[in-house]
Short mmCIF file of C-alpha atoms and ligand atoms in Angstrom, two decimals:
data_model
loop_
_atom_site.label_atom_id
_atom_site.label_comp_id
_atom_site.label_asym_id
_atom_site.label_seq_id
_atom_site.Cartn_x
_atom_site.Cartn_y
_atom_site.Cartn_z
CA UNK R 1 12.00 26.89 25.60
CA UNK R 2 13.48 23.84 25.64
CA UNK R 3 14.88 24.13 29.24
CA UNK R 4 14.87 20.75 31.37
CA UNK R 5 12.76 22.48 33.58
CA UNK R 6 10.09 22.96 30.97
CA UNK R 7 10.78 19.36 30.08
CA UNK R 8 10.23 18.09 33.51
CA UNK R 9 7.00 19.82 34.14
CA UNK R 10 5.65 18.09 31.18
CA UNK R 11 6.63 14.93 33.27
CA UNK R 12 4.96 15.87 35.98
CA UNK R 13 1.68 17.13 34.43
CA UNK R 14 1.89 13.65 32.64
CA UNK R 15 1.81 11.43 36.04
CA UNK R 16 -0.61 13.66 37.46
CA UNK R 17 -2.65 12.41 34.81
CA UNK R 18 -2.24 8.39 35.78
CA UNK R 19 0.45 7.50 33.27
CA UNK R 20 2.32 5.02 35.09
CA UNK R 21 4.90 3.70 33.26
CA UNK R 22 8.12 4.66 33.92
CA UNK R 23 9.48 3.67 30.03
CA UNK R 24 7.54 5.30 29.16
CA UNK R 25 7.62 8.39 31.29
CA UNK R 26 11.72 8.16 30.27
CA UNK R 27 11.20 7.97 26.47
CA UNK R 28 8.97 11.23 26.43
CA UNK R 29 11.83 12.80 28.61
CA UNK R 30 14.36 12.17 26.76
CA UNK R 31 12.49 12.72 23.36
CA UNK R 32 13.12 16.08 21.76
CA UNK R 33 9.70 17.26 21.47
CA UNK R 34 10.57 20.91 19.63
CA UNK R 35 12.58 19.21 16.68
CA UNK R 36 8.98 18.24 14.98
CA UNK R 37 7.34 21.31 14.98
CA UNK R 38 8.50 24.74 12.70
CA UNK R 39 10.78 27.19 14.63
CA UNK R 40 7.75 29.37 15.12
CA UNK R 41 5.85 26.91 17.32
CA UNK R 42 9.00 24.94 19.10
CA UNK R 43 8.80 27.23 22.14
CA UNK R 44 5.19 25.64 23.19
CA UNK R 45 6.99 22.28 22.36
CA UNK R 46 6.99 20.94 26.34
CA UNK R 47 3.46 22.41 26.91
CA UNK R 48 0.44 19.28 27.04
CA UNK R 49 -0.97 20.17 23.76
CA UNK R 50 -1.54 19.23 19.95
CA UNK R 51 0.15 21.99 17.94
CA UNK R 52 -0.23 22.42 13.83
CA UNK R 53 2.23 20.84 11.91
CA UNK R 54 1.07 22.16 8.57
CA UNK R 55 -1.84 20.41 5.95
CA UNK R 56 -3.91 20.72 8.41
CA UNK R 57 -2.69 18.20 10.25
CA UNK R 58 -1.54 18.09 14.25
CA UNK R 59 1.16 16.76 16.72
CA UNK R 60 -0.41 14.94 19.15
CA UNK R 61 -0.90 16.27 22.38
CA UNK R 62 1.64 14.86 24.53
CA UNK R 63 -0.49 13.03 27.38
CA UNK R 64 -2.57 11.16 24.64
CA UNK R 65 0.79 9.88 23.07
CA UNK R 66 2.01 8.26 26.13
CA UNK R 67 -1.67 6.96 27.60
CA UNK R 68 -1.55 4.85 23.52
CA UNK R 69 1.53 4.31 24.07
CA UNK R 70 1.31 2.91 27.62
CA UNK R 71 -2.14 0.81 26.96
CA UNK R 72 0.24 -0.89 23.98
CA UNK R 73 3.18 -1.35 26.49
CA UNK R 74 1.13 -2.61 29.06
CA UNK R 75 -0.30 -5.04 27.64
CA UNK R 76 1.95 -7.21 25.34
CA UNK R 77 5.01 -7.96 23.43
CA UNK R 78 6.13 -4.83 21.04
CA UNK R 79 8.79 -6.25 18.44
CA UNK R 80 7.19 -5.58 15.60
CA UNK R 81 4.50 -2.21 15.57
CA UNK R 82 2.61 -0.20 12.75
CA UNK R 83 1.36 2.87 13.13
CA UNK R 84 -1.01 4.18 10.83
CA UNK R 85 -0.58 8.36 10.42
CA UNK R 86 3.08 9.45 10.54
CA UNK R 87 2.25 13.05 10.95
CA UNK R 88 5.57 14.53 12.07
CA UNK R 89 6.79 11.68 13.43
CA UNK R 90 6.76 12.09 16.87
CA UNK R 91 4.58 9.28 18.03
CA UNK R 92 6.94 7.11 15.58
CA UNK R 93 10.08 8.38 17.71
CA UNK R 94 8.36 7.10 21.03
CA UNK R 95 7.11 3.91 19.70
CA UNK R 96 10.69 3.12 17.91
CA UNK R 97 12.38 3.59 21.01
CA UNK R 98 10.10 0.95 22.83
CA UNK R 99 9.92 -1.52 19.98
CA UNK R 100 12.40 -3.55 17.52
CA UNK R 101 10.72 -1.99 14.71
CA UNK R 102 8.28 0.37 13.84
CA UNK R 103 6.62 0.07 10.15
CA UNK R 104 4.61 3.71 9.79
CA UNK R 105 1.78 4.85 6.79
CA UNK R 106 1.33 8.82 6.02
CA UNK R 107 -1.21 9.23 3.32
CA UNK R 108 0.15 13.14 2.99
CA UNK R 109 3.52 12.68 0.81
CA UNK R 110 5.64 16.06 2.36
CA UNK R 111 4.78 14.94 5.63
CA UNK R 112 6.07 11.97 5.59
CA UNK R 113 9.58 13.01 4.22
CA UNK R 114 9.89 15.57 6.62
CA UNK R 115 9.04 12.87 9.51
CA UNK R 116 11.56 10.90 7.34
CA UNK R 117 14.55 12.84 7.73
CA UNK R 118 14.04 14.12 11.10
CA UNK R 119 13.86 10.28 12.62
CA UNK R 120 16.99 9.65 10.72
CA UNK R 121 18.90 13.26 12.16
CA UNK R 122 17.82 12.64 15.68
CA UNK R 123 19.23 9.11 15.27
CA UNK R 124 16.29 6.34 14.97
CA UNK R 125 16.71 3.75 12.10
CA UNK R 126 14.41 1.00 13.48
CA UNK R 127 11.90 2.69 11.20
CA UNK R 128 10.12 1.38 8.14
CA UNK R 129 7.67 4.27 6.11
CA UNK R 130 5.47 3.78 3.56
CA UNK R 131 3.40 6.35 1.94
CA UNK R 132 0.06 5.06 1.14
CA UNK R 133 -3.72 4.85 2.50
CA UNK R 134 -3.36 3.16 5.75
CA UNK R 135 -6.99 2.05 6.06
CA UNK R 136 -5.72 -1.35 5.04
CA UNK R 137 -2.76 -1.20 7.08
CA UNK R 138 0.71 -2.70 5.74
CA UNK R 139 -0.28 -6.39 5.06
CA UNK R 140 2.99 -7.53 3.41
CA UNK R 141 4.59 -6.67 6.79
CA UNK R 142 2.62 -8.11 9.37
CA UNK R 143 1.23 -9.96 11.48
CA UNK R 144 2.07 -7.36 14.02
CA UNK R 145 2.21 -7.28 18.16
CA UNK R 146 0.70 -3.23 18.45
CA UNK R 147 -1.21 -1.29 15.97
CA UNK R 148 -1.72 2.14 16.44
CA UNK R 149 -3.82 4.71 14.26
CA UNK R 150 -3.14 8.38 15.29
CA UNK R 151 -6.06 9.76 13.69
CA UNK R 152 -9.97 8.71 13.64
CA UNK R 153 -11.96 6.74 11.47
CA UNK R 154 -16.27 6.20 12.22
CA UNK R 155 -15.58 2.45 13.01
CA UNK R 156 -12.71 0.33 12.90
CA UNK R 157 -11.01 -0.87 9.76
CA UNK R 158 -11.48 -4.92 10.22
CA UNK R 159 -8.44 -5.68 7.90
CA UNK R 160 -6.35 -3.42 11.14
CA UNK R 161 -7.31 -6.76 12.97
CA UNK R 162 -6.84 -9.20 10.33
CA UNK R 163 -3.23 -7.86 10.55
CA UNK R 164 -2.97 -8.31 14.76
CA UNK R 165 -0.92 -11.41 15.83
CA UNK R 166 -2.29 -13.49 18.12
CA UNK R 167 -2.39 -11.56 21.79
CA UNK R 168 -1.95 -8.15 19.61
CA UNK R 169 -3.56 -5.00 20.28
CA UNK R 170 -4.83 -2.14 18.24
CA UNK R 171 -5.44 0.94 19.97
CA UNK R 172 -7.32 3.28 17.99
CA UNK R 173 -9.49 6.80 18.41
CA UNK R 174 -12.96 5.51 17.02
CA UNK R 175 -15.85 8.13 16.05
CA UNK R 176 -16.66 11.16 14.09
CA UNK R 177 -14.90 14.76 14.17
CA UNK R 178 -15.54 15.68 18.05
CA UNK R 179 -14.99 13.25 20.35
CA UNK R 180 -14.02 9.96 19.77
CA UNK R 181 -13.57 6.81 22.04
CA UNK R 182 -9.90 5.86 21.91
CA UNK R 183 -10.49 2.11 22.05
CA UNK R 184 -8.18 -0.78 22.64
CA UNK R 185 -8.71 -3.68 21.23
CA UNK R 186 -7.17 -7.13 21.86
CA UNK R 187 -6.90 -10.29 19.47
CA UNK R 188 -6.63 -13.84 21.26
CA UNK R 189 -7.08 -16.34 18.39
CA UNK R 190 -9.70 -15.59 16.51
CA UNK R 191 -11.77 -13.59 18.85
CA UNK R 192 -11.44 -9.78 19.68
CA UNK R 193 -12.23 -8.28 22.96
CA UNK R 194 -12.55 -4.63 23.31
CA UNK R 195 -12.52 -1.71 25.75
CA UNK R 196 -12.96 1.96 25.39
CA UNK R 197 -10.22 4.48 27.50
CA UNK R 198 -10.70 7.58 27.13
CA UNK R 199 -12.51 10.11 25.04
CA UNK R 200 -9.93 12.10 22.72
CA UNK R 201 -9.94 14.13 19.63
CA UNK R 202 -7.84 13.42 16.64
CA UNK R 203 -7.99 14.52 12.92
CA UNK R 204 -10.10 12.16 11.25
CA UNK R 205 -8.98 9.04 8.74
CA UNK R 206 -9.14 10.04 5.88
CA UNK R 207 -9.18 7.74 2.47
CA UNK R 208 -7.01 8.07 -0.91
CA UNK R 209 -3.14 9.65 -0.76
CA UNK R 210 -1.68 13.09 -1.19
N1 SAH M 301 1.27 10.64 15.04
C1 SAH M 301 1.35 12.09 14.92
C2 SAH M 301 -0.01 12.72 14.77
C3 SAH M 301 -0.45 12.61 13.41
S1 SAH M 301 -1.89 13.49 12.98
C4 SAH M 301 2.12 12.68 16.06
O1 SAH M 301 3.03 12.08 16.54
O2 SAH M 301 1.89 13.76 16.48
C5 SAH M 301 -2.64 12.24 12.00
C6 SAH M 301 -1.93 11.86 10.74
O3 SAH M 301 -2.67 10.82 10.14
C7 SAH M 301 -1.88 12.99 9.71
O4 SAH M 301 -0.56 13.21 9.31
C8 SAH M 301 -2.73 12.47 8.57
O5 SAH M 301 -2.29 12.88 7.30
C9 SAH M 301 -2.60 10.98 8.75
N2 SAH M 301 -3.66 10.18 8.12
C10 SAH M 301 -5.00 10.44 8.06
N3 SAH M 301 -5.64 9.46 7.39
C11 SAH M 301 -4.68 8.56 7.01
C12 SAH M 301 -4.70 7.34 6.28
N4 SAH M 301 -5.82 6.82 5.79
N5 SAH M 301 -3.53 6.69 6.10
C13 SAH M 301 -2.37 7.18 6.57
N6 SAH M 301 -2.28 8.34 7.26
C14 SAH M 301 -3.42 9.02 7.49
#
């Protein structure tokens, strides 16, 4: 169902839950959830949770992508923001609404097309994708103001941070395949401060391209 009743329940679940900012809160109204996932699945689209989206792979559950979202928004400029894990592209949608432009890695080719041509049909061409092993991030396109990486590696790649501007943030899910800390972390010259938010689960980072 795709109802705006169904769509504003998600809202309300989400402030319940402490997210606070209301660009937020609009973008993830406004943002057609049920176009990312197969027909089969699109009726759960405005419920708060990850859903398969194929290679075993997930969509994010809602909540989690507008608490990263939020901690980014929050806290700093947003012109220029990579995201590492393109998945179906949902994530991408919210973040290229919110930002000048949004430069996004998918190690898992099909994936990535399909996230491709969906941002382009629902109207979004602030996007940049590159299909590669986001570990190192996107150097020839930085420095950037937000980095985001939408699934979990066991500690944090450093060259994510060489690639933060100064006053840039990285939020990131950090830990093994349970329960990770989803950790923000802030560059001010050359020093990095960080602080954990919230325990979450992603898929894990994996190395190498498909
Ligand atoms: N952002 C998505 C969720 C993506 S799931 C959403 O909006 O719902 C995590 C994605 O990260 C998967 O598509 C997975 O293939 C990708 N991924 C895992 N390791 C990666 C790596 N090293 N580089 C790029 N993408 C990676």
């Amino acid at each position: 169902m795709t109802s705006q009743r169904t769509r504003e329940r998600l809202l309300g679940r989400l402030m319940d839950q402490g997210i606070h900012s209301m660009e937020v809160l609009d973008v993830i109204r406004s943002t057609p959830r049920h176009v990312f996932l197969d027909e089969a699945l699109s009726h759960r689209a405005y419920e708060d949770v990850a859903l398969p989206i194929g290679f075993n792979q997930t969509i994010s559950q809602p909540y989690v992508v507008a608490r990263m979202t939020e901690a980014l928004l929050t806290t700093g400029p947003m012109n220029r923001v990579l995201e590492i894990g393109t998945g179906c592209g949902y994530q991408t949608s919210v973040l290229a609404q919110l930002s000048k432009a949004v430069f996004t890695v998918e190690r898992i080719k099909p994936l990535q097309e399909k996230a491709r041509k969906i941002l382009r049909l629902i109207g979004l061409r602030n996007i940049e994708f590159k299909h590669d092993d986001g570990t190192q991030g996107w150097a020839d396109r930085g420095l950037y103001d937000a980095i985001m990486t939408t699934a979990a590696p066991q500690s944090i790649p450093q060259e994510l941070l060489h690639q933060l501007a100064d006053g840039g943030r990285l939020i990131i899910p950090v830990g093994g395949e349970n329960d990770q800390e989803l950790t923000l972390v802030t560059r001010s010259g050359d020093e990095f401060s960080s602080q954990v938010l919230d325990v979450v689960r992603f898929v894990p980072l994996l190395h190498g391209k498909l």
